[in-house]
Every structure is written in structure tokens, then in C-alpha cells.
Amino acid sequence: MENLATQSIINNIILSPKLLSISNKVLNGERISEEEGIALYYEADLGLVGSLANFIRNKKHGDNTYFNRNFHIEPTNICVFDCKFCAYSRLLKHKEEGWEYSMQDMLNIVESYKDKPVTEVHIVGGVHPKMGIHFFGELIQKVKAIRPDIHVKAFTAVELEYMCRKAKMSYTEGLAYLKDCGQNSLPGGGAEIFDEGIRNQICEDKCTSAQWLEIHEEAHKLGMPSNATMLYGHIEKYEHRIDHMSRLRNLQDKTGGFNTFIPLKFRNGDNQMSDIPEVSIIEDLRTYAIARIFLDNFDHVKAYWPMIGRETAQLSLNFGVNDIDGTIDDTTKIYSMAGAEEQTPTMSTYQLVKLIKGAGRKPLERDTVYNIIQDYTDVVFEEEALEKARLYN
Ligand code: V47
Ligand code: SF4
């Protein structure tokens, strides 16, 4: 039914033969090629890619829209690397401007969530030369001793490449060790843009694209799922975004281990690329939509609201996005330091649910691997009752 409705809308707008053929492929559930992905970027307007992405989103998930309850631990912002877009890290020589948590500091954070209904801890930070794989293995074991039930999503491929190299372990050995300590999955950071020419200009000294992909492949083989990100809206061209997604799509065909794709908009506050203007919201929505269309083998596309802002995150739910991350409790600094929308990113469960309902969608709390924990469709929050009372009195 919806296919017919979308088809009739597509037929009633004037499209070039190329866009018509791509649209028909999407409506018939066929994969589009790299060339067709690039054509969508250059030739299709927001209305068209939005309708196609929404069609796929509705086919895969209906109105289901996921969020989770998590908190972040950022062990340090001291980093041996010097990515040009990063506002967060401090080189070792400027150590006094950074932070380094001790093991106990981090366990105190976990303790502070002991009685809270969080299901995930996201552990990511700078690449500190003195925090090695055994330090982090011990951290995970101790986190699990405090909260045996919590899902540990930890360490980008950039951190993992460095810690395995320092410990003289292969990626498989390092990942298997961390898995034994209790690590459950990998976040999607560090991917940036895989094109080697662009990568060398924005983050030349950290792990290569091939290493990023290899680490995720090894993790998937060990039964650890992961996410994938793409940093867009800086010096890359549309071709590079499609190439990036194509490399991810190929790996997903091989392993099926990716949960979610997360496009990350480049923010230009206080970094070495501050002269580059940020892209518009239209470009953000087009990127979410084209990702949804191109990555046919990814179940989920996530808008990370602390970075993109809650209004755009809400809008994105009609442009292919079906996940808006979690109720982060002001525990991440990576975006606020780069000038993102949310300087102190906190949203209560009520606010997240309201945002999803406001877009006409169904709010579902999930765990990291998308098991549904609670359907909030009919839940009435105390805050909601108070808001209504204020409105009607
Ligand atoms: O890899 C750094 C990005 C990433 C900037 O897997 C920037 O669930 C924009 O990957 N402008 C780390 N982006 C964060 C990350 C992440 C976040 C939320 C959820 C998940 C997940 C993963 O942050 C880095 C880099 O691409 N980043 N600086 C900046 N100025
Ligand atoms: Fe270090 Fe990550 Fe910042 Fe790069 S993006 S400088 S690896 S903290």
C-alpha cells in the first residue's frame, strides 16, 4: 500500500530518467550502485531522498524509534594523535590542560549509576600512551564487578589499534583478551572518512582505513558487534561519502556485525579546521536519507542528538533515522568542546519520549543490541501530568 502511494508520488513529480530508475530500484527493494548513490547526492532534492528514505525506514521499522539509557566514561583527553577536526584532545606536551582519570575515578562514576536504570556504559577517550590494554582490561573487569548486567561498549578502532600495537598483540588477541574481561561491543568512532587522500589531510597519524575495517571485522568474527560512523561536511566530496559507505556495506555483507550507522556532522568550534563552514541542516537530512537508501544491509541509522541538536534529531526521524541514542547524563565532552548544539547534553527519558512522540513515532527503549526493554507509547510521566496541569489551570 505504502509502496503504491510512494510510487504514485514519485510518478507525479518530474524526474530525470536516472532518478526515476534509482527511485524504482529503491521501491522494489533493490540495492543501488555507488554511481547511483553519487547521482542522488548531486541531482536529487531533499524531498525525493527524504521520501525514499522514509519509505525504507517505514518498511524496516514502521514507527518504531529506539533510544537507550546509557552513560559515558571518557578516561582521558590526552592523545598521542593530532586530528585536525578534534577540539577535545590535548597533546601530552599540554597535559596540564587535559584530564586523566584514575581507575578509582572511573569506578566512582560507575558506582554513581549503581541504582539507576542504565543498560550501557560507553567508554571512549583520547589515546593516552600510559593507559594500555591491561589497564583497560582491569577497568572493564571492575566495572562488571559493580554492574554485572551492564553492556560495555568500549574503545574505538583507533584506541584498539594503538593498545594492541603497544602490547605487541594481534588485533584478534587484543580483542579476545578484552572480550574475556567483559567488553561486549565496539562503538563506531574513528572511521572519519576512509578515502586515503582525505584521511591523510584530516587525521594522518592515526589508524588507517584498512586497519579500522580490519579491527571491526576481527571483532565481528569474535562475536562482538559494532557501530560505524562517518565524519561528513568538511573537505570531503560526495564521492568520498559514498566510497566510505560502500566500504562499510561490503564489510557488512561479509560479517553482518554492524548494528548501526551514525553520520557525524563536522562541527567547527575550536579546532584546526575552524575556517571550514559547517554544512546546513538540509545537507544533514540529505546525508541521513542517502545513508538509509545506500546502506541496505544496515538495520539502523542513528542521529546522535548531543551533536546534531534535538530539533534536527527529531526531524531526522522522517528522513531515514530510527534511533536517537541515549539519555546521556552530561558525561560526554567530545561535541560540546567542538561547538555542538548541546553544551551540557542531558535529556531525561521523558524528554526523549516526548521528542519521539512529537514526530508521530513510537518510542521504544532498547538495549545496545536492539532488544526492546520498554514500549513507552502509553506511559504517562509525572512531568507530563504537571505540564498538562500548568496548561489547563
Ligand atoms: O571518531 C570528533 C567525532 C567521534 C568532531 O558508536 C567530531 O554509538 C564532529 O564515534 N565534529 C567519536 N565530530 C564519537 C563516536 C560516537 C558517538 C556517539 C555514539 C557512538 C556509537 C559513537 O567523534 C570521532 C570523530 O569522528 N568527532 N571531533 C568534530 N569537531
Ligand atoms: Fe585523539 Fe580521537 Fe581527538 Fe583524534 S579524534 S585527536 S584520536 S581524541
Coordinates of C-alpha atoms and ligand atoms in Angstrom, one line a residue:
M1 CA 0.0 0.0 0.0
E2 CA 2.7 2.4 1.1
N3 CA 4.8 1.3 -1.9
L4 CA 1.9 2.2 -4.2
A5 CA 1.4 5.6 -2.6
T6 CA 5.2 6.4 -2.7
Q7 CA 5.2 5.1 -6.3
S8 CA 2.4 7.4 -7.3
I9 CA 4.1 10.4 -5.6
I10 CA 7.3 9.6 -7.5
N11 CA 5.4 9.2 -10.8
N12 CA 3.8 12.6 -10.3
I13 CA 7.0 14.6 -9.9
I14 CA 9.1 15.3 -12.9
L15 CA 12.3 13.2 -12.5
S16 CA 15.2 12.6 -14.9
P17 CA 15.3 9.0 -16.3
K18 CA 18.3 8.4 -14.0
L19 CA 16.5 9.5 -10.8
L20 CA 13.3 7.6 -11.9
S21 CA 15.3 4.4 -12.4
I22 CA 17.0 4.8 -9.0
S23 CA 13.7 5.5 -7.3
N24 CA 12.1 2.4 -8.8
K25 CA 15.0 0.3 -7.6
V26 CA 14.6 1.6 -4.1
L27 CA 10.8 1.0 -4.1
N28 CA 11.5 -2.6 -5.4
G29 CA 13.9 -3.2 -2.6
E30 CA 17.0 -3.4 -4.9
R31 CA 20.5 -2.2 -3.9
I32 CA 21.7 1.0 -5.6
S33 CA 25.2 1.2 -7.0
E34 CA 28.0 3.7 -5.9
E35 CA 27.3 5.6 -9.1
E36 CA 23.6 5.9 -8.3
G37 CA 24.4 7.0 -4.7
I38 CA 26.6 9.8 -6.1
A39 CA 23.8 10.8 -8.5
L40 CA 21.4 11.1 -5.6
Y41 CA 23.8 13.4 -3.8
Y42 CA 24.3 15.6 -6.9
E43 CA 20.9 15.5 -8.5
A44 CA 18.1 14.6 -6.1
D45 CA 16.5 17.2 -3.8
L46 CA 15.7 16.7 -0.2
G47 CA 12.0 15.8 -0.9
L48 CA 12.9 12.9 -3.1
V49 CA 15.7 11.4 -1.0
G50 CA 13.5 12.0 2.1
S51 CA 10.5 10.2 0.7
L52 CA 12.7 7.2 -0.4
A53 CA 14.5 7.0 2.9
N54 CA 11.2 7.3 4.8
F55 CA 9.8 4.5 2.7
I56 CA 12.7 2.2 3.6
R57 CA 12.6 3.3 7.3
N58 CA 8.9 2.5 7.5
K59 CA 9.3 -0.8 5.7
K60 CA 12.1 -1.9 8.1
H61 CA 10.7 -0.4 11.4
G62 CA 7.3 1.1 11.0
D63 CA 7.1 3.9 13.5
N64 CA 9.4 2.1 15.9
T65 CA 12.1 4.6 17.2
Y66 CA 14.7 3.4 19.6
F67 CA 16.7 5.0 22.4
N68 CA 18.7 3.6 25.2
R69 CA 19.7 4.6 28.7
N70 CA 23.4 4.9 29.0
F71 CA 26.3 6.9 30.4
H72 CA 29.8 7.7 29.1
I73 CA 33.2 7.4 30.7
E74 CA 35.9 9.4 28.9
P75 CA 39.1 8.2 30.7
T76 CA 41.3 11.0 29.3
N77 CA 41.5 13.6 26.6
I78 CA 45.3 13.4 26.4
C79 CA 46.0 12.0 23.0
V80 CA 49.1 11.0 21.0
F81 CA 47.3 11.8 17.8
D82 CA 46.5 15.2 16.4
C83 CA 43.4 15.0 14.3
K84 CA 42.7 18.4 12.7
F85 CA 39.0 18.3 13.5
C86 CA 39.3 17.5 17.1
A87 CA 38.6 20.1 19.7
Y88 CA 38.7 17.7 22.6
S89 CA 42.1 16.2 22.8
R90 CA 45.3 17.7 24.3
L91 CA 48.7 16.5 23.3
L92 CA 50.9 15.1 26.0
K93 CA 53.0 18.3 26.0
H94 CA 49.9 20.3 27.0
K95 CA 49.0 17.7 29.7
E96 CA 48.0 20.4 32.2
E97 CA 45.1 21.4 30.0
G98 CA 43.7 17.8 29.9
W99 CA 42.3 15.3 32.3
E100 CA 43.4 11.7 33.2
Y101 CA 41.0 9.7 35.4
S102 CA 42.5 7.2 37.7
M103 CA 41.0 3.7 37.9
Q104 CA 39.2 4.7 41.1
D105 CA 37.8 7.9 39.5
M106 CA 36.2 5.8 36.8
L107 CA 34.8 3.3 39.2
N108 CA 33.3 6.1 41.2
I109 CA 31.4 7.1 38.1
V110 CA 30.1 3.6 37.7
E111 CA 29.2 3.5 41.4
S112 CA 27.2 6.7 41.0
Y113 CA 24.9 4.8 38.5
K114 CA 24.6 1.8 40.6
D115 CA 20.9 2.2 41.3
K116 CA 20.0 3.9 38.0
P117 CA 18.2 2.0 35.2
V118 CA 21.1 2.3 32.7
T119 CA 21.9 -0.6 30.4
E120 CA 25.1 0.5 28.7
V121 CA 28.3 2.3 29.5
H122 CA 30.1 3.8 26.6
I123 CA 33.9 4.1 27.3
V124 CA 35.9 6.2 24.8
G125 CA 38.6 8.8 25.1
G126 CA 41.9 10.1 23.8
V127 CA 44.8 7.7 23.1
H128 CA 46.9 8.1 26.2
P129 CA 50.4 6.5 25.9
K130 CA 50.3 5.2 29.5
M131 CA 46.8 3.7 29.6
G132 CA 47.4 0.3 28.0
I133 CA 45.3 -2.7 27.2
H134 CA 45.8 -4.3 30.6
F135 CA 44.8 -1.2 32.4
F136 CA 41.6 -1.1 30.3
G137 CA 41.0 -4.9 30.7
E138 CA 41.2 -4.4 34.5
L139 CA 38.8 -1.4 34.3
I140 CA 36.2 -3.5 32.4
Q141 CA 36.5 -6.4 34.9
K142 CA 36.0 -3.9 37.8
V143 CA 33.0 -2.2 36.0
K144 CA 31.4 -5.6 35.6
A145 CA 32.1 -6.5 39.2
I146 CA 30.0 -3.4 40.2
R147 CA 27.3 -3.8 37.5
P148 CA 27.4 -7.4 36.1
D149 CA 24.4 -6.7 33.9
I150 CA 25.7 -3.6 32.1
H151 CA 26.7 -3.7 28.4
V152 CA 30.3 -2.4 27.9
K153 CA 30.6 -0.7 24.6
A154 CA 34.2 0.5 24.5
F155 CA 37.2 1.7 22.6
T156 CA 37.2 2.9 19.0
A157 CA 39.4 1.1 16.5
V158 CA 41.8 4.0 16.9
E159 CA 42.3 3.2 20.6
L160 CA 42.4 -0.5 19.9
E161 CA 45.0 -0.3 17.1
Y162 CA 47.3 1.7 19.5
M163 CA 46.8 -0.5 22.5
C164 CA 47.3 -3.8 20.6
R165 CA 50.5 -2.4 18.9
K166 CA 51.9 -1.2 22.3
A167 CA 51.1 -4.6 23.8
K168 CA 52.5 -6.5 20.8
M169 CA 49.3 -8.3 20.4
S170 CA 47.4 -9.1 17.1
Y171 CA 44.0 -7.5 16.8
T172 CA 42.4 -10.9 17.4
E173 CA 44.5 -11.4 20.5
G174 CA 43.8 -8.0 21.9
L175 CA 40.0 -8.1 21.2
A176 CA 39.8 -11.7 22.6
Y177 CA 41.5 -10.5 25.8
L178 CA 39.1 -7.5 26.2
K179 CA 36.2 -9.8 25.4
D180 CA 37.3 -12.1 28.2
C181 CA 37.5 -9.2 30.5
G182 CA 33.8 -8.3 29.8
Q183 CA 33.8 -6.0 26.8
N184 CA 30.7 -6.6 24.8
S185 CA 30.9 -4.4 21.7
L186 CA 32.7 -1.6 19.9
P187 CA 31.5 2.0 19.2
G188 CA 31.7 3.4 15.7
G189 CA 34.2 6.2 16.2
G190 CA 37.5 6.8 14.4
A191 CA 36.2 5.9 11.0
E192 CA 36.1 9.6 9.8
I193 CA 36.4 9.3 6.0
F194 CA 38.0 6.2 4.6
D195 CA 39.3 7.8 1.4
E196 CA 43.1 7.8 2.0
G197 CA 43.7 11.2 0.4
I198 CA 41.2 13.0 2.6
R199 CA 42.1 10.9 5.7
N200 CA 45.8 12.0 5.3
Q201 CA 44.7 15.6 5.3
I202 CA 42.5 15.5 8.4
C203 CA 44.0 12.7 10.6
E204 CA 47.1 11.4 9.0
D205 CA 48.8 9.9 12.1
K206 CA 46.1 7.6 13.4
C207 CA 44.9 4.1 12.3
T208 CA 44.4 3.7 8.6
S209 CA 41.1 2.9 7.0
A210 CA 42.2 -0.6 6.3
Q211 CA 43.1 -1.1 10.0
W212 CA 39.8 0.4 11.1
L213 CA 37.9 -2.1 8.9
E214 CA 40.2 -5.0 9.9
I215 CA 39.6 -4.4 13.6
H216 CA 35.8 -4.3 13.1
E217 CA 36.0 -7.4 11.0
E218 CA 38.0 -9.3 13.7
A219 CA 35.6 -8.1 16.4
H220 CA 32.6 -9.4 14.4
K221 CA 34.4 -12.7 13.9
L222 CA 34.7 -12.9 17.7
G223 CA 31.0 -12.2 18.2
M224 CA 31.4 -8.6 19.2
P225 CA 29.1 -6.3 17.3
S226 CA 30.0 -2.8 16.5
N227 CA 28.8 0.5 15.1
A228 CA 30.1 2.6 12.2
T229 CA 30.4 6.4 11.9
M230 CA 31.2 8.8 9.1
L231 CA 32.5 12.3 9.7
Y232 CA 31.0 14.5 7.0
G233 CA 30.7 18.1 6.0
H234 CA 34.4 19.2 5.9
I235 CA 36.8 18.8 2.9
E236 CA 35.4 15.6 1.6
K237 CA 33.3 15.4 -1.6
Y238 CA 30.1 13.4 -2.1
E239 CA 32.1 10.7 -3.9
H240 CA 34.1 10.2 -0.7
R241 CA 30.9 9.8 1.4
I242 CA 29.6 7.1 -1.0
D243 CA 33.0 5.4 -1.1
H244 CA 33.0 5.4 2.8
M245 CA 29.6 3.8 2.9
S246 CA 30.4 1.4 0.2
R247 CA 33.4 0.0 2.2
L248 CA 31.1 -0.4 5.2
R249 CA 28.4 -2.1 3.0
N250 CA 31.0 -4.6 1.7
L251 CA 32.2 -5.5 5.2
Q252 CA 28.6 -5.8 6.4
D253 CA 27.9 -8.2 3.5
K254 CA 30.8 -10.3 4.8
T255 CA 30.1 -10.3 8.6
G256 CA 26.7 -8.8 9.4
G257 CA 28.3 -7.5 12.6
F258 CA 27.4 -3.8 12.3
N259 CA 24.4 -2.7 14.4
T260 CA 24.1 1.0 13.4
F261 CA 25.4 3.6 11.1
I262 CA 25.9 7.1 12.6
P263 CA 26.6 10.0 10.4
L264 CA 28.6 12.7 12.4
K265 CA 28.3 16.2 11.2
F266 CA 31.7 18.1 11.3
R267 CA 31.5 20.9 13.9
N268 CA 34.0 23.7 13.5
G269 CA 34.4 25.1 17.0
D270 CA 37.9 25.5 18.4
N271 CA 39.8 23.1 16.2
Q272 CA 42.4 23.3 13.4
M273 CA 39.7 23.2 10.7
S274 CA 37.6 26.1 12.2
D275 CA 37.9 28.0 8.9
I276 CA 35.7 25.5 7.2
P277 CA 32.0 26.4 7.4
E278 CA 29.5 23.9 8.8
V279 CA 27.0 22.4 6.3
S280 CA 23.3 23.2 6.5
I281 CA 20.5 21.2 8.1
I282 CA 19.3 20.4 4.6
E283 CA 22.7 18.7 4.0
D284 CA 22.4 16.8 7.3
L285 CA 19.0 15.5 6.4
R286 CA 20.1 14.6 2.8
T287 CA 23.0 12.7 4.3
Y288 CA 20.9 10.7 6.7
A289 CA 18.4 9.9 3.9
I290 CA 21.1 8.8 1.4
A291 CA 22.7 6.7 4.1
R292 CA 19.4 5.0 4.7
I293 CA 19.0 4.4 1.0
F294 CA 22.5 3.2 0.3
L295 CA 23.2 1.0 3.3
D296 CA 20.5 -1.5 2.6
N297 CA 22.2 -4.1 4.8
F298 CA 22.3 -1.9 7.9
D299 CA 19.3 -2.3 10.2
H300 CA 19.6 1.0 11.9
V301 CA 20.6 4.6 11.2
K302 CA 21.2 6.8 14.3
A303 CA 21.1 10.5 14.8
Y304 CA 23.4 11.4 17.7
W305 CA 21.4 14.2 19.2
P306 CA 24.1 15.8 21.5
M307 CA 26.0 16.7 18.4
I308 CA 23.3 17.5 15.9
G309 CA 20.8 19.1 18.3
R310 CA 17.4 17.8 19.4
E311 CA 15.3 19.6 16.8
T312 CA 17.3 18.2 13.9
A313 CA 17.4 14.8 15.5
Q314 CA 13.6 14.9 15.7
L315 CA 13.3 16.0 12.1
S316 CA 15.6 13.2 11.0
L317 CA 13.1 10.6 12.1
N318 CA 11.3 11.4 8.8
F319 CA 14.5 11.1 6.8
G320 CA 15.6 7.5 7.4
V321 CA 16.7 7.7 11.1
N322 CA 15.1 5.2 13.5
D323 CA 17.4 5.7 16.6
I324 CA 18.4 8.7 18.6
D325 CA 20.9 7.2 21.0
G326 CA 20.5 7.6 24.7
T327 CA 19.8 9.6 27.8
I328 CA 23.4 10.8 28.1
D329 CA 23.8 12.3 31.5
D330 CA 26.2 15.2 30.7
T331 CA 29.0 12.6 30.6
T332 CA 30.5 13.4 27.2
K333 CA 32.6 16.4 26.2
I334 CA 33.7 15.5 22.7
Y335 CA 31.0 17.5 21.0
S336 CA 30.4 20.4 23.4
M337 CA 34.1 21.2 23.0
A338 CA 33.7 21.4 19.2
G339 CA 30.8 23.8 19.4
A340 CA 28.0 21.3 19.1
E341 CA 24.3 22.3 19.8
E342 CA 24.3 20.7 23.2
Q343 CA 26.8 22.2 25.6
T344 CA 25.6 20.0 28.5
P345 CA 24.0 17.1 26.8
T346 CA 21.3 15.7 29.1
M347 CA 17.9 14.5 28.2
S348 CA 15.6 12.7 30.6
T349 CA 13.6 9.7 29.5
Y350 CA 10.5 11.8 29.4
Q351 CA 12.1 14.4 27.1
L352 CA 13.3 11.7 24.7
V353 CA 9.9 10.0 24.7
K354 CA 8.2 13.4 24.1
L355 CA 10.6 14.2 21.2
I356 CA 9.9 10.8 19.5
K357 CA 6.1 11.1 20.1
G358 CA 6.2 14.7 18.8
A359 CA 7.5 13.3 15.4
G360 CA 4.5 10.9 15.4
R361 CA 6.7 7.9 16.1
K362 CA 6.7 5.1 18.7
P363 CA 9.3 5.4 21.5
L364 CA 11.0 2.2 22.4
E365 CA 13.8 1.8 24.9
R366 CA 16.3 -0.7 23.7
D367 CA 19.5 -2.3 24.9
T368 CA 22.7 -2.0 22.9
V369 CA 21.8 -4.8 20.5
Y370 CA 18.2 -3.6 20.0
N371 CA 16.3 -5.9 22.3
I372 CA 13.2 -3.9 23.3
I373 CA 13.3 -3.1 27.0
Q374 CA 10.1 -1.0 27.2
D375 CA 7.4 0.4 25.0
Y376 CA 6.7 4.0 26.1
T377 CA 3.6 4.6 24.0
D378 CA 1.2 4.6 26.8
V379 CA 3.5 5.6 29.7
V380 CA 2.4 8.8 31.4
F381 CA 5.2 10.6 33.1
E382 CA 4.8 12.7 36.2
E383 CA 6.4 15.7 34.3
E384 CA 3.7 15.3 31.6
A385 CA 0.9 15.4 34.1
L386 CA 2.5 18.5 35.7
E387 CA 2.9 20.2 32.2
K388 CA -0.8 19.5 31.4
A389 CA -1.9 20.8 34.8
R390 CA 0.0 24.0 34.1
L391 CA -1.6 24.4 30.6
Y392 CA -5.1 23.9 31.8
N393 CA -5.1 25.9 35.0
Ligands
V47_1 O1 35.6 9.5 15.7 C1 35.5 14.5 16.8 C2 33.9 12.6 16.0 C3 33.9 10.6 17.0 C4 34.5 16.2 15.9 O2 29.1 4.1 18.4 C5 33.7 15.0 15.7 O3 27.2 4.5 19.5 C6 32.2 16.3 14.6 O4 32.2 7.8 17.4 N1 32.9 17.4 14.8 C7 33.8 9.9 18.3 N2 32.6 15.1 15.0 C8 32.3 9.7 18.8 C9 31.7 8.5 18.3 C10 30.3 8.1 18.7 C11 29.5 9.0 19.3 C12 28.2 8.5 19.7 C13 27.8 7.2 19.6 C14 28.7 6.3 19.1 C15 28.3 4.9 19.0 C16 30.0 6.7 18.6 O5 33.6 11.9 17.2 C17 35.2 10.6 16.4 C18 35.0 11.8 15.4 O6 34.5 11.3 14.2 N3 34.4 14.0 16.2 N4 35.6 15.8 16.7 C19 34.0 17.4 15.4 N5 34.7 18.5 15.6
SF4_2 FE1 42.7 11.8 19.5 FE2 40.3 10.8 18.8 FE3 40.8 13.5 19.0 FE4 41.9 12.1 17.0 S1 39.6 12.4 17.4 S2 42.9 13.6 18.3 S3 42.3 10.1 18.0 S4 40.8 12.1 20.7

